[in-house]
Each structure stands twice: as C-alpha cells, then as structure tokens.
mmCIF file with all atom_site columns, C-alpha atoms in Angstrom:
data_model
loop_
_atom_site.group_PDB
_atom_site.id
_atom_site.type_symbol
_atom_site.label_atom_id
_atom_site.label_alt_id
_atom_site.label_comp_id
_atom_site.label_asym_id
_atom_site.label_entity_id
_atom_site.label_seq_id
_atom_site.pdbx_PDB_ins_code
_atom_site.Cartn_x
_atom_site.Cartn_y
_atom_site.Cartn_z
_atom_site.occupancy
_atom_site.B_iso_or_equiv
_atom_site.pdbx_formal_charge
_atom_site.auth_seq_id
_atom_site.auth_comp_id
_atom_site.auth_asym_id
_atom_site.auth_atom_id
_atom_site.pdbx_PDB_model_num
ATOM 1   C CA . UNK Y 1 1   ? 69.384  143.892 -54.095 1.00 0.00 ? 112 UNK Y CA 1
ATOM 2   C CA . UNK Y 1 2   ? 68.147  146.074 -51.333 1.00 0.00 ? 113 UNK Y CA 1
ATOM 3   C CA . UNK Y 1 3   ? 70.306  146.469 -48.337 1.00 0.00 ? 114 UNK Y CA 1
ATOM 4   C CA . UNK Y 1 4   ? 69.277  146.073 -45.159 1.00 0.00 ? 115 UNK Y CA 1
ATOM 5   C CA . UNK Y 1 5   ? 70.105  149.122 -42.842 1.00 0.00 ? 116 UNK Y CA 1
ATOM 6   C CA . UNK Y 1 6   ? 68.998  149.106 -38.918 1.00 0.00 ? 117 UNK Y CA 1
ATOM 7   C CA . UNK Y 1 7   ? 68.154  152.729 -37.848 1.00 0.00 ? 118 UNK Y CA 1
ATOM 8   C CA . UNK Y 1 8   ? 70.314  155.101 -35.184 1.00 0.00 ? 119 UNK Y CA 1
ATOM 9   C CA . UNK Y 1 9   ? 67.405  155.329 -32.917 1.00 0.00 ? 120 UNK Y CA 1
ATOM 10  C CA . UNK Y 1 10  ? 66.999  151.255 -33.399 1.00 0.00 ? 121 UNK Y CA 1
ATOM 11  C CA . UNK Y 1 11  ? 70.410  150.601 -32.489 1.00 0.00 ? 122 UNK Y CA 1
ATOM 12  C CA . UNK Y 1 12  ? 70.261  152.886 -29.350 1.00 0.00 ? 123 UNK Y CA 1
ATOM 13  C CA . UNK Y 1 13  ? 66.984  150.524 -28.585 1.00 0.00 ? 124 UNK Y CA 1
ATOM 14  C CA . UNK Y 1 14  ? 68.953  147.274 -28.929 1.00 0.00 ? 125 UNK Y CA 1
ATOM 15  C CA . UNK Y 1 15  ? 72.122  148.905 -26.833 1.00 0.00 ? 126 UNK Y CA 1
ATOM 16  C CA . UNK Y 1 16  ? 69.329  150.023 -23.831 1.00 0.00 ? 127 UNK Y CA 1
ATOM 17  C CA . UNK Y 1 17  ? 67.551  146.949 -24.092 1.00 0.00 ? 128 UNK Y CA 1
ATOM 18  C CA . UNK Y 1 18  ? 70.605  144.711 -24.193 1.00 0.00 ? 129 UNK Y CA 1
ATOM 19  C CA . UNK Y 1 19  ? 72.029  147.403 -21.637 1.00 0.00 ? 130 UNK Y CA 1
ATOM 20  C CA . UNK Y 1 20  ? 69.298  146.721 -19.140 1.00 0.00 ? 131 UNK Y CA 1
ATOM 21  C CA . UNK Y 1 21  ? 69.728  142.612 -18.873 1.00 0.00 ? 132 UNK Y CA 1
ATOM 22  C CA . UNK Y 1 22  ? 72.824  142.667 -18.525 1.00 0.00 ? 133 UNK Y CA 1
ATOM 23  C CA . UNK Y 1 23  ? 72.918  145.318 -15.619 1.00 0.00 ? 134 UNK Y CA 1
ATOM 24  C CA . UNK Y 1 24  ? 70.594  143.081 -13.810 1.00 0.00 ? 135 UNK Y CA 1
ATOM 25  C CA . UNK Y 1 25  ? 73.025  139.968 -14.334 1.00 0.00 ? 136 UNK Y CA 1
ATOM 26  C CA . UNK Y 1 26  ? 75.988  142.144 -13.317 1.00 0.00 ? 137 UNK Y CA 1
ATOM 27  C CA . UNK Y 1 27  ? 74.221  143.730 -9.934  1.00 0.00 ? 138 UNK Y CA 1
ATOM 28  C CA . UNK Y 1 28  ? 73.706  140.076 -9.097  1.00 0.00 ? 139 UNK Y CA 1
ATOM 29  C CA . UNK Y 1 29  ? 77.002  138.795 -9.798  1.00 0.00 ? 140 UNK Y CA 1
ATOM 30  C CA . UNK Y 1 30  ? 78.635  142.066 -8.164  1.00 0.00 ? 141 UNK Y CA 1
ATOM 31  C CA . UNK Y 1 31  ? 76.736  141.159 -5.296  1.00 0.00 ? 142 UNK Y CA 1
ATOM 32  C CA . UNK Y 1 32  ? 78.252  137.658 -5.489  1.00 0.00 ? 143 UNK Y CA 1
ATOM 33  C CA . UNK Y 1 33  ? 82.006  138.936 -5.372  1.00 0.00 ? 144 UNK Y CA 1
ATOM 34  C CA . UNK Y 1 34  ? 81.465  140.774 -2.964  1.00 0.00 ? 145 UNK Y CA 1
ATOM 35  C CA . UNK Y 1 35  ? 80.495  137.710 -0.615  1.00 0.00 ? 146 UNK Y CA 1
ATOM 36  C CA . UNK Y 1 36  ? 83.742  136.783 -1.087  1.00 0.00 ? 147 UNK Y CA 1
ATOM 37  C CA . UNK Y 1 37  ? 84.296  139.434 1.794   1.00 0.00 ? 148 UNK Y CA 1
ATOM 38  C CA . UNK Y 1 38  ? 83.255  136.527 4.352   1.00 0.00 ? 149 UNK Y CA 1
ATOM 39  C CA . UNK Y 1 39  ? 85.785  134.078 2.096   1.00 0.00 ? 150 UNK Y CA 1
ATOM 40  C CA . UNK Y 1 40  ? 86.179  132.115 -0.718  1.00 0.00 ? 151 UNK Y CA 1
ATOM 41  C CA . UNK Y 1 41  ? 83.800  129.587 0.484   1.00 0.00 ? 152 UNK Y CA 1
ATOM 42  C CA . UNK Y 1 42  ? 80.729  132.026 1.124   1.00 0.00 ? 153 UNK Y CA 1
ATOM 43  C CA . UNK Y 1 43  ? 81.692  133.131 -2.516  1.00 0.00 ? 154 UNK Y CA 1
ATOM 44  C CA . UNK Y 1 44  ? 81.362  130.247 -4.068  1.00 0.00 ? 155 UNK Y CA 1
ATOM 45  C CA . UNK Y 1 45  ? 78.288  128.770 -1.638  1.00 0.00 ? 156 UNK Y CA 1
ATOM 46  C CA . UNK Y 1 46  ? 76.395  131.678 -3.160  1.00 0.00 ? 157 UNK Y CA 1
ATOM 47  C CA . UNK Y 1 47  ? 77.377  131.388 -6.554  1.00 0.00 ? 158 UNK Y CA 1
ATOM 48  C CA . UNK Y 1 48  ? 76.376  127.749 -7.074  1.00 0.00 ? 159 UNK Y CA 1
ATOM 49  C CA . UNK Y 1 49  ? 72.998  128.933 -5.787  1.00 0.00 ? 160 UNK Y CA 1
ATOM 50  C CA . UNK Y 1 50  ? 72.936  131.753 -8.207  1.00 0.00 ? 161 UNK Y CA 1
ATOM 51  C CA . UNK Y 1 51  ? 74.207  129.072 -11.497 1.00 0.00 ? 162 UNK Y CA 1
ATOM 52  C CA . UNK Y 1 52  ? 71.103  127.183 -11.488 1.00 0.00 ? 163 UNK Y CA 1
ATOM 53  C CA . UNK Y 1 53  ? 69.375  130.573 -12.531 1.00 0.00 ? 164 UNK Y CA 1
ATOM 54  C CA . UNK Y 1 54  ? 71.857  132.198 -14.959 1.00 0.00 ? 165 UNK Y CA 1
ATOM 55  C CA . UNK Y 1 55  ? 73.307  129.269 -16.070 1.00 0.00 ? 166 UNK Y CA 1
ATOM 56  C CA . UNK Y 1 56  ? 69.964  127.368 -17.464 1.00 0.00 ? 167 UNK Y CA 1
ATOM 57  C CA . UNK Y 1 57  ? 70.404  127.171 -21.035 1.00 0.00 ? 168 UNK Y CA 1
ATOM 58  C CA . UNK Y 1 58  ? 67.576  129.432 -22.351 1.00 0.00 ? 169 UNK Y CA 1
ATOM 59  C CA . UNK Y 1 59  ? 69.134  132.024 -19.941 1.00 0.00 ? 170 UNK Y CA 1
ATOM 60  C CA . UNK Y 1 60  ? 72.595  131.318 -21.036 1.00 0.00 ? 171 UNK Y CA 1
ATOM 61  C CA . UNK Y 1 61  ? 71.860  132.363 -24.627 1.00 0.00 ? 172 UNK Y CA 1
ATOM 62  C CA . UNK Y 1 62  ? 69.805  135.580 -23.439 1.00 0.00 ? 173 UNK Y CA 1
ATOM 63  C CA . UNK Y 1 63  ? 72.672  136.675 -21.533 1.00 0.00 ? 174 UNK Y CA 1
ATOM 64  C CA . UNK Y 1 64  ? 75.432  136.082 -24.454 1.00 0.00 ? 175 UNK Y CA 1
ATOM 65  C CA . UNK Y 1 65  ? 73.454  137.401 -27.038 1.00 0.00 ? 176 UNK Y CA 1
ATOM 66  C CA . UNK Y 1 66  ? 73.263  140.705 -24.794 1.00 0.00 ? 177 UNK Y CA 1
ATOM 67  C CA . UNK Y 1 67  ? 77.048  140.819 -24.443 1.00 0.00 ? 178 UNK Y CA 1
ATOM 68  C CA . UNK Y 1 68  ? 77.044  140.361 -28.407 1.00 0.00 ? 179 UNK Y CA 1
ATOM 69  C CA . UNK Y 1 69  ? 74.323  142.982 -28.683 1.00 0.00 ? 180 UNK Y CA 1
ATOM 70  C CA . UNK Y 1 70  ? 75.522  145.592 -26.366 1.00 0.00 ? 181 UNK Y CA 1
ATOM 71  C CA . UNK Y 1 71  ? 79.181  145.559 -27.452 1.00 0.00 ? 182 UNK Y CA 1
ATOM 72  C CA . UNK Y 1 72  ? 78.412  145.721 -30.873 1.00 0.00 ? 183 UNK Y CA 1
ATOM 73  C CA . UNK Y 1 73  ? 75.913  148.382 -30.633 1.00 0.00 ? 184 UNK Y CA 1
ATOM 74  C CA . UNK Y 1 74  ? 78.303  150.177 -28.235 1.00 0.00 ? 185 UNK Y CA 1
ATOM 75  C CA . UNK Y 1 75  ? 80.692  150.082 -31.134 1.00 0.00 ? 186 UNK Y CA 1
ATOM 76  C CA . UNK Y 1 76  ? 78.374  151.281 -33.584 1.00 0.00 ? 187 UNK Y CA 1
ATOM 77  C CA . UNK Y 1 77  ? 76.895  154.357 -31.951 1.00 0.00 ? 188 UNK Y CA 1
ATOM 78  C CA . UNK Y 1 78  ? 80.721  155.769 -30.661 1.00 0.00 ? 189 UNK Y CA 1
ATOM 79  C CA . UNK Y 1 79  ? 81.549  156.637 -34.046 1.00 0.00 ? 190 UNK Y CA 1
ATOM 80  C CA . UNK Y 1 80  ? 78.274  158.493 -34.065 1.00 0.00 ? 191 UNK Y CA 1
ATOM 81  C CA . UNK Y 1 81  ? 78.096  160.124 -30.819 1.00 0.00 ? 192 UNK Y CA 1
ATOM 82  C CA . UNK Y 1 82  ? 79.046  163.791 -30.329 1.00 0.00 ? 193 UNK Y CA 1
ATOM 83  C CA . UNK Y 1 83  ? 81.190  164.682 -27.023 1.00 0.00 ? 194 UNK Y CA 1
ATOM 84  C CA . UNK Y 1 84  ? 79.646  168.266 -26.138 1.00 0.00 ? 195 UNK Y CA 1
ATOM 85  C CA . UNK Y 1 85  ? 79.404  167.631 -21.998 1.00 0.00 ? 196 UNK Y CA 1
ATOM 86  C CA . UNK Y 1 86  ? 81.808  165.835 -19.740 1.00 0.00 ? 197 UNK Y CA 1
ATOM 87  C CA . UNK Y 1 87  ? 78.630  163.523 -19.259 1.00 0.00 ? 198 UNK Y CA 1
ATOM 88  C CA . UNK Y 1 88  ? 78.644  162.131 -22.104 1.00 0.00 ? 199 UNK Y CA 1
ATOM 89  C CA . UNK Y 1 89  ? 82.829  161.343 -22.359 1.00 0.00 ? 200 UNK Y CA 1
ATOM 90  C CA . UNK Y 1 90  ? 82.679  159.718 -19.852 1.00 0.00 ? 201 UNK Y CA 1
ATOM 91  C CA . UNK Y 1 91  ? 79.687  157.337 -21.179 1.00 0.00 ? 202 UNK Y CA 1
ATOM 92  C CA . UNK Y 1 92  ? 81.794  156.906 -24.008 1.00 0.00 ? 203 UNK Y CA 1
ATOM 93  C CA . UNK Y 1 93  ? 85.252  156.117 -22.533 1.00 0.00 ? 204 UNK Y CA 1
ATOM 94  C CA . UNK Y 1 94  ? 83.681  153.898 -19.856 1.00 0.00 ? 205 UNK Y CA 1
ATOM 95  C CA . UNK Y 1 95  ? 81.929  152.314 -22.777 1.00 0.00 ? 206 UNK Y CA 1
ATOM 96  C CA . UNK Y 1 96  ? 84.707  151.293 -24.841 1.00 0.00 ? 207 UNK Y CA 1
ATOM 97  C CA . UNK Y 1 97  ? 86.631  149.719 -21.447 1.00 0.00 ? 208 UNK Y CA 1
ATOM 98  C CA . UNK Y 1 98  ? 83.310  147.569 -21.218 1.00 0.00 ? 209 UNK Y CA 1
ATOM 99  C CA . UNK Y 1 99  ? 83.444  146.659 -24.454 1.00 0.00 ? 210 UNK Y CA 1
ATOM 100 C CA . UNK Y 1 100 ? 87.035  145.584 -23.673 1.00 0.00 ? 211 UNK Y CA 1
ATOM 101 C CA . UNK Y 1 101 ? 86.129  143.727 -20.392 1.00 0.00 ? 212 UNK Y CA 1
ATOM 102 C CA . UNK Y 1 102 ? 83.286  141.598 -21.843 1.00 0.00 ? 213 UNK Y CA 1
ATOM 103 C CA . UNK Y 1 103 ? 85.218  140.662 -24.423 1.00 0.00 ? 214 UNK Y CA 1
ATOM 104 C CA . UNK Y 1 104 ? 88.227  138.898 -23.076 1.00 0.00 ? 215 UNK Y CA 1
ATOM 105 C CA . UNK Y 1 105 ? 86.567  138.071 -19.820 1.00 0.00 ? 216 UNK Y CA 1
ATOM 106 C CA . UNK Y 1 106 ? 83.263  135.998 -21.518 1.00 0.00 ? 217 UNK Y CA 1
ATOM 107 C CA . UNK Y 1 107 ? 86.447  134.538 -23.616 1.00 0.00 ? 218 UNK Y CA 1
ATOM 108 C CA . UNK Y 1 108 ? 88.364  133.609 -21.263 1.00 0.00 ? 219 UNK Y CA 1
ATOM 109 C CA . UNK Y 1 109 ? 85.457  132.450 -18.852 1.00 0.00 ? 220 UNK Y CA 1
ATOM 110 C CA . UNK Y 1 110 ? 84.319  130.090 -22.313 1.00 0.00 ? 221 UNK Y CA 1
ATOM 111 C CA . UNK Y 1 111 ? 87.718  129.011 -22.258 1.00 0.00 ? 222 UNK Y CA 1
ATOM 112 C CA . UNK Y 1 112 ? 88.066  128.175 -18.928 1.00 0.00 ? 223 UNK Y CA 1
ATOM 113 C CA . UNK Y 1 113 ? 85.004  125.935 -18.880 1.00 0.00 ? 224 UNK Y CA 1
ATOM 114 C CA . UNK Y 1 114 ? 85.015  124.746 -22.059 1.00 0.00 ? 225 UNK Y CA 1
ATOM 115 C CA . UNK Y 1 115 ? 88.753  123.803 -23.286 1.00 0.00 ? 226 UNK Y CA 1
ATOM 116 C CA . UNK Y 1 116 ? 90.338  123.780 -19.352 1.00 0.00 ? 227 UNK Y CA 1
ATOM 117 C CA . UNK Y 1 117 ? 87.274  122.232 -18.313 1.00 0.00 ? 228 UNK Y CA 1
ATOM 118 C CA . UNK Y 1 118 ? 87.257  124.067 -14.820 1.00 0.00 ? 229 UNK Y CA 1
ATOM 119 C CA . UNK Y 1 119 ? 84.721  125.176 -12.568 1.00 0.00 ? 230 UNK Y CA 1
ATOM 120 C CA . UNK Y 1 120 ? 84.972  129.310 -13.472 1.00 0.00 ? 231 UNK Y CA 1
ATOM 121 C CA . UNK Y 1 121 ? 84.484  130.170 -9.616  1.00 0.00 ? 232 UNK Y CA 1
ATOM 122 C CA . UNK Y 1 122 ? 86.305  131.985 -7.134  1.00 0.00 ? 233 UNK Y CA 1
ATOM 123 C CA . UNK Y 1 123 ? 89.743  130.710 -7.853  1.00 0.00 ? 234 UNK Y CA 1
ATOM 124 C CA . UNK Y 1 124 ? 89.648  131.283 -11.412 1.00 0.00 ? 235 UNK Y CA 1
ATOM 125 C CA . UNK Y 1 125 ? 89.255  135.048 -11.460 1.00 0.00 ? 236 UNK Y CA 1
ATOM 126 C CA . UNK Y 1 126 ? 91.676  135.043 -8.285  1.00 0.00 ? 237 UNK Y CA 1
ATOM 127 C CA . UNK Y 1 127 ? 94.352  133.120 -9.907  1.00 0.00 ? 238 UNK Y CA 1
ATOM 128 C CA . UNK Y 1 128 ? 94.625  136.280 -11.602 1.00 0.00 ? 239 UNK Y CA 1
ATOM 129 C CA . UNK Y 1 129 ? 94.276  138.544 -8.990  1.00 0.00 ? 240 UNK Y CA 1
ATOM 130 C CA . UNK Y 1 130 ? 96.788  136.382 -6.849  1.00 0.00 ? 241 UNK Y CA 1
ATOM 131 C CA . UNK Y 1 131 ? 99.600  135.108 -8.556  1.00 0.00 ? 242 UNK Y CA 1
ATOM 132 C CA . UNK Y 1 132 ? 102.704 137.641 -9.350  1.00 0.00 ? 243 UNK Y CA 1
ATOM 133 C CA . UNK Y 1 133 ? 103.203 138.950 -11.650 1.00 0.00 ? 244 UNK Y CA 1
ATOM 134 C CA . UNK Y 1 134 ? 100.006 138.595 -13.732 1.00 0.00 ? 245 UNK Y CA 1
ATOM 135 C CA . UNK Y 1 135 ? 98.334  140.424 -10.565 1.00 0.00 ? 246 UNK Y CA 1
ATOM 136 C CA . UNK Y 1 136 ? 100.078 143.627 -12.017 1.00 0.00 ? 247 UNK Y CA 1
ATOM 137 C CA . UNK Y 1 137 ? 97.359  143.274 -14.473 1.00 0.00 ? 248 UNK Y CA 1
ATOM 138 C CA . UNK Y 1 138 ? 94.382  141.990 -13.536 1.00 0.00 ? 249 UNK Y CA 1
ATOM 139 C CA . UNK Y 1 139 ? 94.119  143.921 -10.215 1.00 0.00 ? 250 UNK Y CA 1
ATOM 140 C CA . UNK Y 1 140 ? 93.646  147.108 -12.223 1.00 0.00 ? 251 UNK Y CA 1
ATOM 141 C CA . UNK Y 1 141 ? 91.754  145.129 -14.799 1.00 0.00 ? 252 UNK Y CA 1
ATOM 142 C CA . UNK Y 1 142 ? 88.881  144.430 -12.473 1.00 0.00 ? 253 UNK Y CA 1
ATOM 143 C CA . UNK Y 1 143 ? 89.222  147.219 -10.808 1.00 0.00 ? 254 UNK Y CA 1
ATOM 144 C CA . UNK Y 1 144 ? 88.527  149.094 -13.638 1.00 0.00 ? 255 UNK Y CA 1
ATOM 145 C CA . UNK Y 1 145 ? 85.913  147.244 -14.857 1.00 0.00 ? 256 UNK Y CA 1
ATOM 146 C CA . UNK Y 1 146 ? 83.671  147.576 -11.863 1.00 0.00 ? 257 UNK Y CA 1
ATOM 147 C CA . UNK Y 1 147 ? 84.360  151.599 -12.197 1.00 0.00 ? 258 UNK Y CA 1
ATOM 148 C CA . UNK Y 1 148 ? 83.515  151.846 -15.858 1.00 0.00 ? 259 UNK Y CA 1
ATOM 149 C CA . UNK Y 1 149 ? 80.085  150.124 -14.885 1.00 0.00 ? 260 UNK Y CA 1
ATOM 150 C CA . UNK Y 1 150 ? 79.569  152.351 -12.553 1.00 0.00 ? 261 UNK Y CA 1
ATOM 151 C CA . UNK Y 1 151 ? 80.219  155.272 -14.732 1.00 0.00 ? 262 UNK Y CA 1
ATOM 152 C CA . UNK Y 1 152 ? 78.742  154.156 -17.581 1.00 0.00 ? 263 UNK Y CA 1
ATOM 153 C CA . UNK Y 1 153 ? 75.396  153.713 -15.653 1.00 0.00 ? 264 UNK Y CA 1
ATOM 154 C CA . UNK Y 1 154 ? 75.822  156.876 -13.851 1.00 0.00 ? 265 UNK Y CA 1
ATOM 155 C CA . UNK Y 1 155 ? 77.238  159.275 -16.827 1.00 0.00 ? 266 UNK Y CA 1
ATOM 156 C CA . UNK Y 1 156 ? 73.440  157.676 -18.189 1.00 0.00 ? 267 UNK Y CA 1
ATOM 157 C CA . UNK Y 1 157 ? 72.004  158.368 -15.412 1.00 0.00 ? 268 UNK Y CA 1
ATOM 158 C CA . UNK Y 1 158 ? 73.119  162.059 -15.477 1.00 0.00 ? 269 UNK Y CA 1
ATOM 159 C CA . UNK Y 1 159 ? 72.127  162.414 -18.858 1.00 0.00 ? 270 UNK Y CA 1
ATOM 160 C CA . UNK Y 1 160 ? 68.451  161.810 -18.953 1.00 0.00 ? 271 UNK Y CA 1
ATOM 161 C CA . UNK Y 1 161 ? 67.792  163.279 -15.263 1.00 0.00 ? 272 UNK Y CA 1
ATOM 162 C CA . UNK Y 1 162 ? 70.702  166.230 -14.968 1.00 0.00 ? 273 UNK Y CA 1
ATOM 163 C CA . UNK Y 1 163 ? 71.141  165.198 -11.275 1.00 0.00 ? 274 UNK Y CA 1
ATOM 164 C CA . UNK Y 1 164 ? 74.840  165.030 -10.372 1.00 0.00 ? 275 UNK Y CA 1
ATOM 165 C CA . UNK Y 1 165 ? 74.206  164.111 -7.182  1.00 0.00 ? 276 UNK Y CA 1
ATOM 166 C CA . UNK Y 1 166 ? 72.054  160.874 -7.363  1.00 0.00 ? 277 UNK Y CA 1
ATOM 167 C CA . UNK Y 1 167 ? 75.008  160.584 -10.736 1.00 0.00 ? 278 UNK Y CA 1
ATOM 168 C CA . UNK Y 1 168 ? 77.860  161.039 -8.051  1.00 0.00 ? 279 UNK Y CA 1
ATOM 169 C CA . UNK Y 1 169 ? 76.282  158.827 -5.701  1.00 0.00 ? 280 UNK Y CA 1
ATOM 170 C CA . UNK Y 1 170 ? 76.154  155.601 -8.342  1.00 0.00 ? 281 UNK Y CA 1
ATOM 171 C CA . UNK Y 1 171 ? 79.752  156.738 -9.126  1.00 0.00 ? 282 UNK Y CA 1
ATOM 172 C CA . UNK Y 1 172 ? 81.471  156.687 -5.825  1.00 0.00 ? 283 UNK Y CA 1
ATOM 173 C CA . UNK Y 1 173 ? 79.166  153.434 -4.984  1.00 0.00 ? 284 UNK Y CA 1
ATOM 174 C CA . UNK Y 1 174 ? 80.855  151.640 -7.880  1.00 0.00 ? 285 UNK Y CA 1
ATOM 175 C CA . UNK Y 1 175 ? 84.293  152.668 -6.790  1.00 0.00 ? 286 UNK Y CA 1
ATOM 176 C CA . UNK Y 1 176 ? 83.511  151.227 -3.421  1.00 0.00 ? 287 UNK Y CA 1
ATOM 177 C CA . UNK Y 1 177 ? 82.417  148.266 -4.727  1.00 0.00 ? 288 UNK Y CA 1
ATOM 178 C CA . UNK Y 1 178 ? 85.522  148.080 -6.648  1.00 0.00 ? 289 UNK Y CA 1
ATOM 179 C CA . UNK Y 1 179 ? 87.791  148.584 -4.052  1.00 0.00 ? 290 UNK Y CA 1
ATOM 180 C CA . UNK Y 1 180 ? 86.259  145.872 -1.584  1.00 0.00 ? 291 UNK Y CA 1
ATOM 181 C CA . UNK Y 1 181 ? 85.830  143.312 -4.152  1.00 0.00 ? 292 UNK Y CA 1
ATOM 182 C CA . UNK Y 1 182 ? 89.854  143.781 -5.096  1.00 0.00 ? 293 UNK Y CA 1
ATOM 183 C CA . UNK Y 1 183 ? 90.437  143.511 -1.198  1.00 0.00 ? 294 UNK Y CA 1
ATOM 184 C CA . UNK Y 1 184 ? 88.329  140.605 -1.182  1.00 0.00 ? 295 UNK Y CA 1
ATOM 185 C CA . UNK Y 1 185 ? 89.223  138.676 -3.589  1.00 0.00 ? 296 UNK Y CA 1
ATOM 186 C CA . UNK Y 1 186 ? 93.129  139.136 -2.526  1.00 0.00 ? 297 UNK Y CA 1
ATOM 187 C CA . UNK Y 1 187 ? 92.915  138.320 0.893   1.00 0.00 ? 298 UNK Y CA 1
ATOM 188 C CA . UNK Y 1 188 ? 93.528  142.029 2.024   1.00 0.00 ? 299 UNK Y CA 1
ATOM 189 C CA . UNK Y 1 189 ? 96.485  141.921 -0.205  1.00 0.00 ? 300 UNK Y CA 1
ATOM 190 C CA . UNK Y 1 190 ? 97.869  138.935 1.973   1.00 0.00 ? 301 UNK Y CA 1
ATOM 191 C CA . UNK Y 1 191 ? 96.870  136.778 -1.149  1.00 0.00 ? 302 UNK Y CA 1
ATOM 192 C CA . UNK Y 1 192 ? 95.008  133.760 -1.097  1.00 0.00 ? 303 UNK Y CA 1
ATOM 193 C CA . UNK Y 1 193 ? 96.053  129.951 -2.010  1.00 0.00 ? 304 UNK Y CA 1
ATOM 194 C CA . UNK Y 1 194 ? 95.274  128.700 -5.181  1.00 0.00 ? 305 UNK Y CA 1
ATOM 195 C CA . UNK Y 1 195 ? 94.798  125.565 -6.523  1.00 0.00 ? 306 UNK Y CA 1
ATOM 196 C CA . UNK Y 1 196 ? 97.254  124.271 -8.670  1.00 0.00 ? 307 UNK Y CA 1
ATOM 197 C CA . UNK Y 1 197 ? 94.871  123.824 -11.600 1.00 0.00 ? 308 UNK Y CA 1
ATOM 198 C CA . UNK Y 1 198 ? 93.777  127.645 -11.693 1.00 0.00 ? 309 UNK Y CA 1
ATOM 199 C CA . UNK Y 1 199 ? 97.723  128.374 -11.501 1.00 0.00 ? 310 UNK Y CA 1
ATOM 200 C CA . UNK Y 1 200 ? 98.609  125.943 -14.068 1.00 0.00 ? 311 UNK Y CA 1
ATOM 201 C CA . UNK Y 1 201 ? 95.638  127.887 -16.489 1.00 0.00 ? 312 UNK Y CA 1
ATOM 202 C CA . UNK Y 1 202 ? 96.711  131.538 -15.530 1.00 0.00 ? 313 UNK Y CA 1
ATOM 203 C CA . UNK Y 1 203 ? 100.342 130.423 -16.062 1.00 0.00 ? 314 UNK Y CA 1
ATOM 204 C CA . UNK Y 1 204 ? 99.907  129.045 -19.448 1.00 0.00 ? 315 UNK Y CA 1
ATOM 205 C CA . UNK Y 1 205 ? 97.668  131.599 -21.195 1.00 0.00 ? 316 UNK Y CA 1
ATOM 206 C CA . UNK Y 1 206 ? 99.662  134.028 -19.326 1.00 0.00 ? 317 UNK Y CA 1
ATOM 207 C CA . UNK Y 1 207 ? 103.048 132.952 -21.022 1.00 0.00 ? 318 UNK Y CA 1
ATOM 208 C CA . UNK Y 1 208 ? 104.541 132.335 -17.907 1.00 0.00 ? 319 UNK Y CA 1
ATOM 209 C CA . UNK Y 1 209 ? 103.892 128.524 -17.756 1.00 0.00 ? 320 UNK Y CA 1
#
C-alpha cells in the first residue's frame, strides 16, 4: 500500500493558514482581557458579546481544528527548521511555548466547561492568577504566553520583510500587552475576589484542594 506523505511546503501552508485564524481569534480575545482594565465586569460584558460569534458551533470547530492544525504542524516543521539567524530562534522557541499554552489552556478551558460545568470567564483564568500559591505559576504562564505571540508573529514578521523596527515594534507591543493584562487581571497585584466555585476548580486540579 502506498503511503500517504503531506509535503514540507504543504505543511508550512496548513501552519500559515491555521496560523492566520487563529491570530485573528487571539487579537480579539487579547483585546477582551485587556477590558478587564475597567474591571471584571467590563471583561466579561464584552466577552458575552464576543461568544455569540466565536462560540457558534461551525466557528467552534474552525477554531479547534486550527489549534490542532497549527500545533501539530508547529511540531512537525521544528525538527526540520535550521537556526542560522537569531530571527528565526526565536520563531522557534516562541513556537514551542505556544504549542505548550494551547495545549493545556484549550484543555483546561474544555474542562472547565465541560466536566466543572462553569462559565470559562473572567474568574476562571483569574482564579489562577489570584489565588497563592498557584499564582506563582500562572502569572508567568500568561505572561509568557502573550510574549511568545508576540514574538512569534514578529520573529515572522522580520523574516519575510527584514525590518527590525516594525519587528521590534510588534515585540515590545506584545510585552505591553502582557504586562497590563497581568495587572489587570490581578487587581494591580491587590488581587481580586473569587468565587468560591473557580477556587474550589483551581484548588482541586491544582492539588491543593
């Protein structure tokens, strides 16, 4: 029987394509966190607007199958991608913490909705980001996430143009974003209140329940 190979310059194809939708989801939900900067509630106001777009089943699916596309691709081309400019490390490194974040966060958002059966909005990502000590982890989780976008798009960015500039400019944008949605979504690092629901999830998949 004849295997069934997909090309190097068809994977790259599926990672850009898959690459693309999902930047446009993530600018959008960015965008949403960082409404959280006027509260929880103009976070959540905004994101129940924003659900009965992304969460509609046909675009659901679309947006899954582009996490499952894009990670696996992402996987597929590292082991054959050369590292002969800074540019491209960083693409690469950036890439595998992305492949990380989607992971466990689209798992643990499933989770949450699914077998918790809660509403996945503010309070569930700042249960995290709130409660000691699992904050020693998820602050720089997030945090890090929002920077490896950033320099996964602008490493990219870099690459086909050569303008480190315009490529600084996406970078230091991301770690801005980063920074204010951390602030935001900890109350300035006063910490907000959480419902005991979100606390009694964080606290049992954390091990500390």
């Amino acid at each position: 029987m004849k295997q069934l190979t997909i090309s190097g310059s068809a994977i790259r194809k599926l990672h850009y394509i898959s690459g693309i939708t999902l930047s446009l989801f993530i600018s959008i939900h960015l965008l949403n966190h960082l409404f959280a900067l006027a509260g929880p509630t103009a976070h959540i106001a905004l994101m129940e607007k924003l659900r009965k777009v992304y969460r509609h089943p046909v675009i659901e699916t679309i947006l899954l199958l582009a996490v499952l596309t894009q990670v696996v691709s992402g996987i597929r081309l590292l082991f054959n991608r050369q590292r002969k400019l800074m540019a491209e490390s960083i693409q690469i490194y950036s890439g595998m913490y992305l492949s990380f974040f989607l992971i466990v966060h689209v798992s643990a958002v499933i989770a949450g909705r699914l077998m918790a059966h809660l509403d996945t909005n503010f309070y569930f990502s700042g249960a995290g980001l709130n409660l000691y000590p699992v904050n020693l982890f998820f602050i720089p989780y997030y945090f890090l996430s929002v920077c490896a976008i950033s320099l996964h798009i602008a490493s990219l960015h870099y690459l086909k143009t050569k303008s480190g500039w315009s490529a600084g400019l996406i970078g230091a944008a991301g770690l801005t974003a980063a920074l204010l949605i951390i602030v935001a979504h900890t109350n300035n690092f006063k910490w907000w209140e959480i419902p005991f629901e979100y606390r009694a999830f964080i606290e049992k998949y954390s091990g500390k329940g």
